[in-house]
mmCIF file of C-alpha atoms in Angstrom:
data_model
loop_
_atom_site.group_PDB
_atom_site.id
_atom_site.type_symbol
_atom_site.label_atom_id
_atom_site.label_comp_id
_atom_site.label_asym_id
_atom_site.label_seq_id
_atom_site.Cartn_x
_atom_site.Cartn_y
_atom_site.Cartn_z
ATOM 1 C CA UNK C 1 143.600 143.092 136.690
ATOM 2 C CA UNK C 2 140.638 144.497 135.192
ATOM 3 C CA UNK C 3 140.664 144.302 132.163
ATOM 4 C CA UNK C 4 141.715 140.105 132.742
ATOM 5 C CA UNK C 5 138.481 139.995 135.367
ATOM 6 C CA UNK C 6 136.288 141.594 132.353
ATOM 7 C CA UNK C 7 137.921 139.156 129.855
ATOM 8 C CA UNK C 8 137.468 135.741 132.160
ATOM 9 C CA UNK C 9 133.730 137.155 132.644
ATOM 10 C CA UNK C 10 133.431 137.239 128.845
ATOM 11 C CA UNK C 11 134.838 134.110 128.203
ATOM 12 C CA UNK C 12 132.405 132.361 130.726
ATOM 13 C CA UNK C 13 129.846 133.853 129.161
ATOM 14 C CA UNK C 14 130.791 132.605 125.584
ATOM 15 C CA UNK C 15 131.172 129.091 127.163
ATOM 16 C CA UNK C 16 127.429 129.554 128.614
ATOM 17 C CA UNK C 17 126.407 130.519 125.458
ATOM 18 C CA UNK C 18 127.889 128.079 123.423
ATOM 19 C CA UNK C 19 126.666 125.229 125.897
ATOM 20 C CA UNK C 20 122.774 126.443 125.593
ATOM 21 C CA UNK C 21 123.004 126.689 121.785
ATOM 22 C CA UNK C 22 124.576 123.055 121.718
ATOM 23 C CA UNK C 23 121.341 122.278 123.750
ATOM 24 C CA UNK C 24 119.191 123.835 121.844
ATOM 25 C CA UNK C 25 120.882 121.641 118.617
ATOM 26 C CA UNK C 26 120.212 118.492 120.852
ATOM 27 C CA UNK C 27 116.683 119.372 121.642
ATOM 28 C CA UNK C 28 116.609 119.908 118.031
ATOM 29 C CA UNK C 29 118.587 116.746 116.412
ATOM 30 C CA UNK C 30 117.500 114.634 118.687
ATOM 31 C CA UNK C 31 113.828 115.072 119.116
ATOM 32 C CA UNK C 32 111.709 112.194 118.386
ATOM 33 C CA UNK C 33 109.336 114.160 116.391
ATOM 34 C CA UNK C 34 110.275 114.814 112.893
ATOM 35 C CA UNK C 35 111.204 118.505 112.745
ATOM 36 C CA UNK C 36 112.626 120.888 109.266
ATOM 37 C CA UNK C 37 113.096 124.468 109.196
ATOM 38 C CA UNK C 38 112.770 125.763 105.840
ATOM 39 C CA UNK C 39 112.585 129.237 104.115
ATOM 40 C CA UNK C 40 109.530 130.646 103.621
ATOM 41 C CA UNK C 41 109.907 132.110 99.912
ATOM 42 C CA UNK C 42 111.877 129.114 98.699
ATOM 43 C CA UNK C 43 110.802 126.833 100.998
ATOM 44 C CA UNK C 44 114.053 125.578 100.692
ATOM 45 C CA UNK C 45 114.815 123.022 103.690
ATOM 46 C CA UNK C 46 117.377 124.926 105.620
ATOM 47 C CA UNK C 47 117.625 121.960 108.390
ATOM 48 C CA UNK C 48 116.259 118.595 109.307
ATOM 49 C CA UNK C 49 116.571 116.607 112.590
ATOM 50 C CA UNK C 50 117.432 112.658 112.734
ATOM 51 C CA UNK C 51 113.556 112.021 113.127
ATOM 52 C CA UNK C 52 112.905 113.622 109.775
ATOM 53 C CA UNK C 53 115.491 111.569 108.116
ATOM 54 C CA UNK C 54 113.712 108.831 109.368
ATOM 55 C CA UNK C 55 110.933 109.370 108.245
ATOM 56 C CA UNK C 56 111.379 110.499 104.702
ATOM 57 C CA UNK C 57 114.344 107.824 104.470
ATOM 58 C CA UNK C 58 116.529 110.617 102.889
ATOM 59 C CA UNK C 59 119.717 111.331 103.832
ATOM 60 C CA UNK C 60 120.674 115.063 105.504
ATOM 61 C CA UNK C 61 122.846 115.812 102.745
ATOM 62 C CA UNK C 62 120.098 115.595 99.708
ATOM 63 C CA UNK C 63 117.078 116.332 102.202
ATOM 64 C CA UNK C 64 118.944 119.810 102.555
ATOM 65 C CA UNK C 65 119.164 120.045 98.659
ATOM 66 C CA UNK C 66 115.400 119.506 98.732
ATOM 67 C CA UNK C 67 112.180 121.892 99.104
ATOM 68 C CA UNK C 68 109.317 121.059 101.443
ATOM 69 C CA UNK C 69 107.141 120.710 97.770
ATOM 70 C CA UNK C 70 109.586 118.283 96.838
ATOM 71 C CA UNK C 71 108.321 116.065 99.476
ATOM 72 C CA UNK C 72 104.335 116.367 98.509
ATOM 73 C CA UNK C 73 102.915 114.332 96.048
ATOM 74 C CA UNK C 74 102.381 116.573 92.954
ATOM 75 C CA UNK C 75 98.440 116.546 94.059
ATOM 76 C CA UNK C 76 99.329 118.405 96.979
ATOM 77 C CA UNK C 77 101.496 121.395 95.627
ATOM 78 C CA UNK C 78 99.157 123.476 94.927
ATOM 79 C CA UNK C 79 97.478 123.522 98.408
ATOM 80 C CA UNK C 80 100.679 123.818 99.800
ATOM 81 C CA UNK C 81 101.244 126.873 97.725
ATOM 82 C CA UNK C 82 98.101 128.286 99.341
ATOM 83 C CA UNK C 83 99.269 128.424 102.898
ATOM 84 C CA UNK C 84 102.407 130.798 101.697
ATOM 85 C CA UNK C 85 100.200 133.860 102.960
ATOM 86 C CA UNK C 86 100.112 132.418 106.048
ATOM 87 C CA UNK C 87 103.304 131.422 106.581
ATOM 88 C CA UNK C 88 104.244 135.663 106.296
ATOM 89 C CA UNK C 89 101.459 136.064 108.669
ATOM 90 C CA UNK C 90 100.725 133.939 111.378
ATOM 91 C CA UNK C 91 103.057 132.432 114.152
ATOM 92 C CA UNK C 92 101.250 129.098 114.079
ATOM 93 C CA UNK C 93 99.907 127.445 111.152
ATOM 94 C CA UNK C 94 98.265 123.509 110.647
ATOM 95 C CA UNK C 95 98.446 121.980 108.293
ATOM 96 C CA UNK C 96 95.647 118.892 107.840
ATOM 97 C CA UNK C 97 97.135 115.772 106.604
ATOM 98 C CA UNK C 98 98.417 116.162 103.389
ATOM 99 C CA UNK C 99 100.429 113.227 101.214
ATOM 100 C CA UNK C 100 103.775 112.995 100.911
ATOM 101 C CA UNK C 101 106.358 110.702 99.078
ATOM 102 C CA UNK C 102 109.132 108.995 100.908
ATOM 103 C CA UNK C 103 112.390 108.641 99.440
ATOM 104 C CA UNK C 104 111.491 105.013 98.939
ATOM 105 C CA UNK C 105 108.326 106.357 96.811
ATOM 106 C CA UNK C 106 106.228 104.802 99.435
ATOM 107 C CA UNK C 107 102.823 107.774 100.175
ATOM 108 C CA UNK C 108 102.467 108.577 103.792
ATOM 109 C CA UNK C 109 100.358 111.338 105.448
ATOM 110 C CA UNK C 110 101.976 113.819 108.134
ATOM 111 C CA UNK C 111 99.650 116.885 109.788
ATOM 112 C CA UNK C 112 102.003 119.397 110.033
ATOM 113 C CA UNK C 113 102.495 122.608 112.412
ATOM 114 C CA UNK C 114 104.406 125.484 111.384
ATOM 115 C CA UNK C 115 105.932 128.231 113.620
ATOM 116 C CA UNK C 116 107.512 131.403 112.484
ATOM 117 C CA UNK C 117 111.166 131.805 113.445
ATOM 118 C CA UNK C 118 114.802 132.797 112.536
ATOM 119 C CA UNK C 119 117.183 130.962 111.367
ATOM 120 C CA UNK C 120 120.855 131.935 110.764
ATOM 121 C CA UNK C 121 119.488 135.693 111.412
ATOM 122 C CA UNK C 122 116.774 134.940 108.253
ATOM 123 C CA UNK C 123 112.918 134.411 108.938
ATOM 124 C CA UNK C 124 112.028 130.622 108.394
ATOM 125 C CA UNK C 125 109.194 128.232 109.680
ATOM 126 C CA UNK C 126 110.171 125.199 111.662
ATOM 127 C CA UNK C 127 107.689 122.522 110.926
ATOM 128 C CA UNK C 128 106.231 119.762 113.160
ATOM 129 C CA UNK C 129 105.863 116.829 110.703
ATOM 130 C CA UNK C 130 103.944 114.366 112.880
ATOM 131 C CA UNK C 131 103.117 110.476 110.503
ATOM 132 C CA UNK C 132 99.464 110.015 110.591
ATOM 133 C CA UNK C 133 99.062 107.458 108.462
ATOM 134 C CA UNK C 134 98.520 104.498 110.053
ATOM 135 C CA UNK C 135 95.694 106.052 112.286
ATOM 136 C CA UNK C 136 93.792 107.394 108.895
ATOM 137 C CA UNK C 137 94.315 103.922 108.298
ATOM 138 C CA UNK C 138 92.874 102.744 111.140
ATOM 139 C CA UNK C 139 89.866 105.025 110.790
ATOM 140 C CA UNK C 140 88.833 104.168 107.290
ATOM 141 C CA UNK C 141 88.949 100.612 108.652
ATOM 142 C CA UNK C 142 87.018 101.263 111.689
ATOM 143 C CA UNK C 143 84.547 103.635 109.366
ATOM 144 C CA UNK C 144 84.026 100.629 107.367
ATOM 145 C CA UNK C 145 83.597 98.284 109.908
ATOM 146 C CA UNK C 146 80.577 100.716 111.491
ATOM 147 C CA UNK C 147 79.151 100.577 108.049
ATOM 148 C CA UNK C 148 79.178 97.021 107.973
ATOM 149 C CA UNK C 149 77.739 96.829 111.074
ATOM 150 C CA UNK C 150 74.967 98.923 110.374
ATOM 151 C CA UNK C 151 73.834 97.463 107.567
ATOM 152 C CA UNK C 152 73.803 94.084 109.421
ATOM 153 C CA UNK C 153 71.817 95.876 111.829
ATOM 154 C CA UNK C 154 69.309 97.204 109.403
ATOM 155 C CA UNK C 155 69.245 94.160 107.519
ATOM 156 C CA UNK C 156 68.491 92.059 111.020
ATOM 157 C CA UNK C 157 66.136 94.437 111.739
ATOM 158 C CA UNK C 158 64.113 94.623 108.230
ATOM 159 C CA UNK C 159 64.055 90.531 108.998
ATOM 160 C CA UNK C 160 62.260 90.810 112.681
ATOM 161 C CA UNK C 161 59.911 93.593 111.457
ATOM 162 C CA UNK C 162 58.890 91.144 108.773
ATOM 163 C CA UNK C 163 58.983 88.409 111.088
ATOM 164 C CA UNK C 164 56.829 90.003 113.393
ATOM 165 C CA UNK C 165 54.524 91.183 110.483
ATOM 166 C CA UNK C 166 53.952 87.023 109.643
ATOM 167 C CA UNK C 167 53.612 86.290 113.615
ATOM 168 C CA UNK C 168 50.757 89.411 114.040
ATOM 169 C CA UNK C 169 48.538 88.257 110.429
ATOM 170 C CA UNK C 170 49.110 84.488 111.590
ATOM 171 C CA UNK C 171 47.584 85.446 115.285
ATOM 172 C CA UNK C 172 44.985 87.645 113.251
ATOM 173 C CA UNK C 173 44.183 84.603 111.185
ATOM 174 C CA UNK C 174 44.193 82.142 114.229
ATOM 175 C CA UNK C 175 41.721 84.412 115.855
ATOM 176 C CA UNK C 176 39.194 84.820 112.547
ATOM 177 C CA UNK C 177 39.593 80.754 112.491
ATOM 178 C CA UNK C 178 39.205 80.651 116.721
ATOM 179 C CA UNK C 179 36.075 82.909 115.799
ATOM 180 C CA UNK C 180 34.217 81.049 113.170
ATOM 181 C CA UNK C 181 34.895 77.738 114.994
ATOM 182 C CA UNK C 182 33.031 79.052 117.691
ATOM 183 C CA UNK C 183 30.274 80.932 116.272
ATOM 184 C CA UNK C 184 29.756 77.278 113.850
ATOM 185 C CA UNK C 185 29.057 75.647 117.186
ATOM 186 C CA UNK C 186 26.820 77.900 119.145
ATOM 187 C CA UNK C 187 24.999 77.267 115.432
ATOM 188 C CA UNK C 188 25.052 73.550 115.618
#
């Protein structure tokens, strides 16, 4: 009786178990921000949720063949390479937006955050991959816009200051003209 009440304890608790980690693995798969692990030596991508697949436009199967540097355009490599010390190192890491090629070859740019975690019983990073590209977008066209603007600005206002220039010599010649009329009269 026992040894059955100690084995029907276990095996609810294996259930419980077993019910969190396929939570976990929904929180996970199903998150709509794109989300790899990957190892840190390698950086070998260990696992990728639907919103990464998404947005790289690979498929699971080859994205899991794949290394995070596989992803960067070749310009970026290198300062990926740098933040290997800090993956070791620090629990949290940004990343500022960095380019990186979609399986269609089209360039996007993601900020990334990196935590430290295990994975399978093996250190790893899980990475936050979040698509910034259309609001860089959006900046540079905004930042050129406010350009524009300010030279129209300082263009309308080099055009009044001269403007006003003319209107102050033409009063200052009125007057001189106002001035000789009158002092040829009181001579007359």
């Amino acid at each position: 009786r026992f040894v059955r009440a100690v084995h029907g304890a276990e095996q609810d608790l294996q259930f419980r178990l077993q019910r969190i980690a396929e939570q976990y693995q929904q929180l996970f798969e199903r998150n709509p921000v794109a989300m790899v692990i990957f190892d840190i030596d390698s950086r070998r991508i260990l696992a990728a949720n639907d919103a990464a697949l998404a947005t790289s436009g690979y498929p699971r199967e080859k994205l899991l063949q794949m290394t995070t540097l596989d992803l960067l355009v070749e310009e970026e490599r290198a300062r990926a390479l740098a933040h290997t010390p800090d993956f070791r190192a620090n629990a949290i890491v940004r990343i500022p937006p960095t380019q990186c090629r979609r399986r269609d070859g089209s360039i996007a740019f993601f900020e990334i955050i990196t935590h430290l975690v295990q994975f399978e019983g093996q250190p790893a990073r899980i990475a936050l991959v979040n698509d910034v590209t259309e609001s860089l977008r959006a900046e540079r066209v905004l930042a050129q816009h406010r350009a524009q603007l300010e030279l129209r600005v300082a263009e309308r206002t080099a055009e009044l200051s001269q403007a006003n220039q003319r209107l102050q010599d033409e009063i200052q010649q009125r007057r001189r003209i106002e001035e000789d009329l009158r002092a040829a009269s009181a001579s007359a």
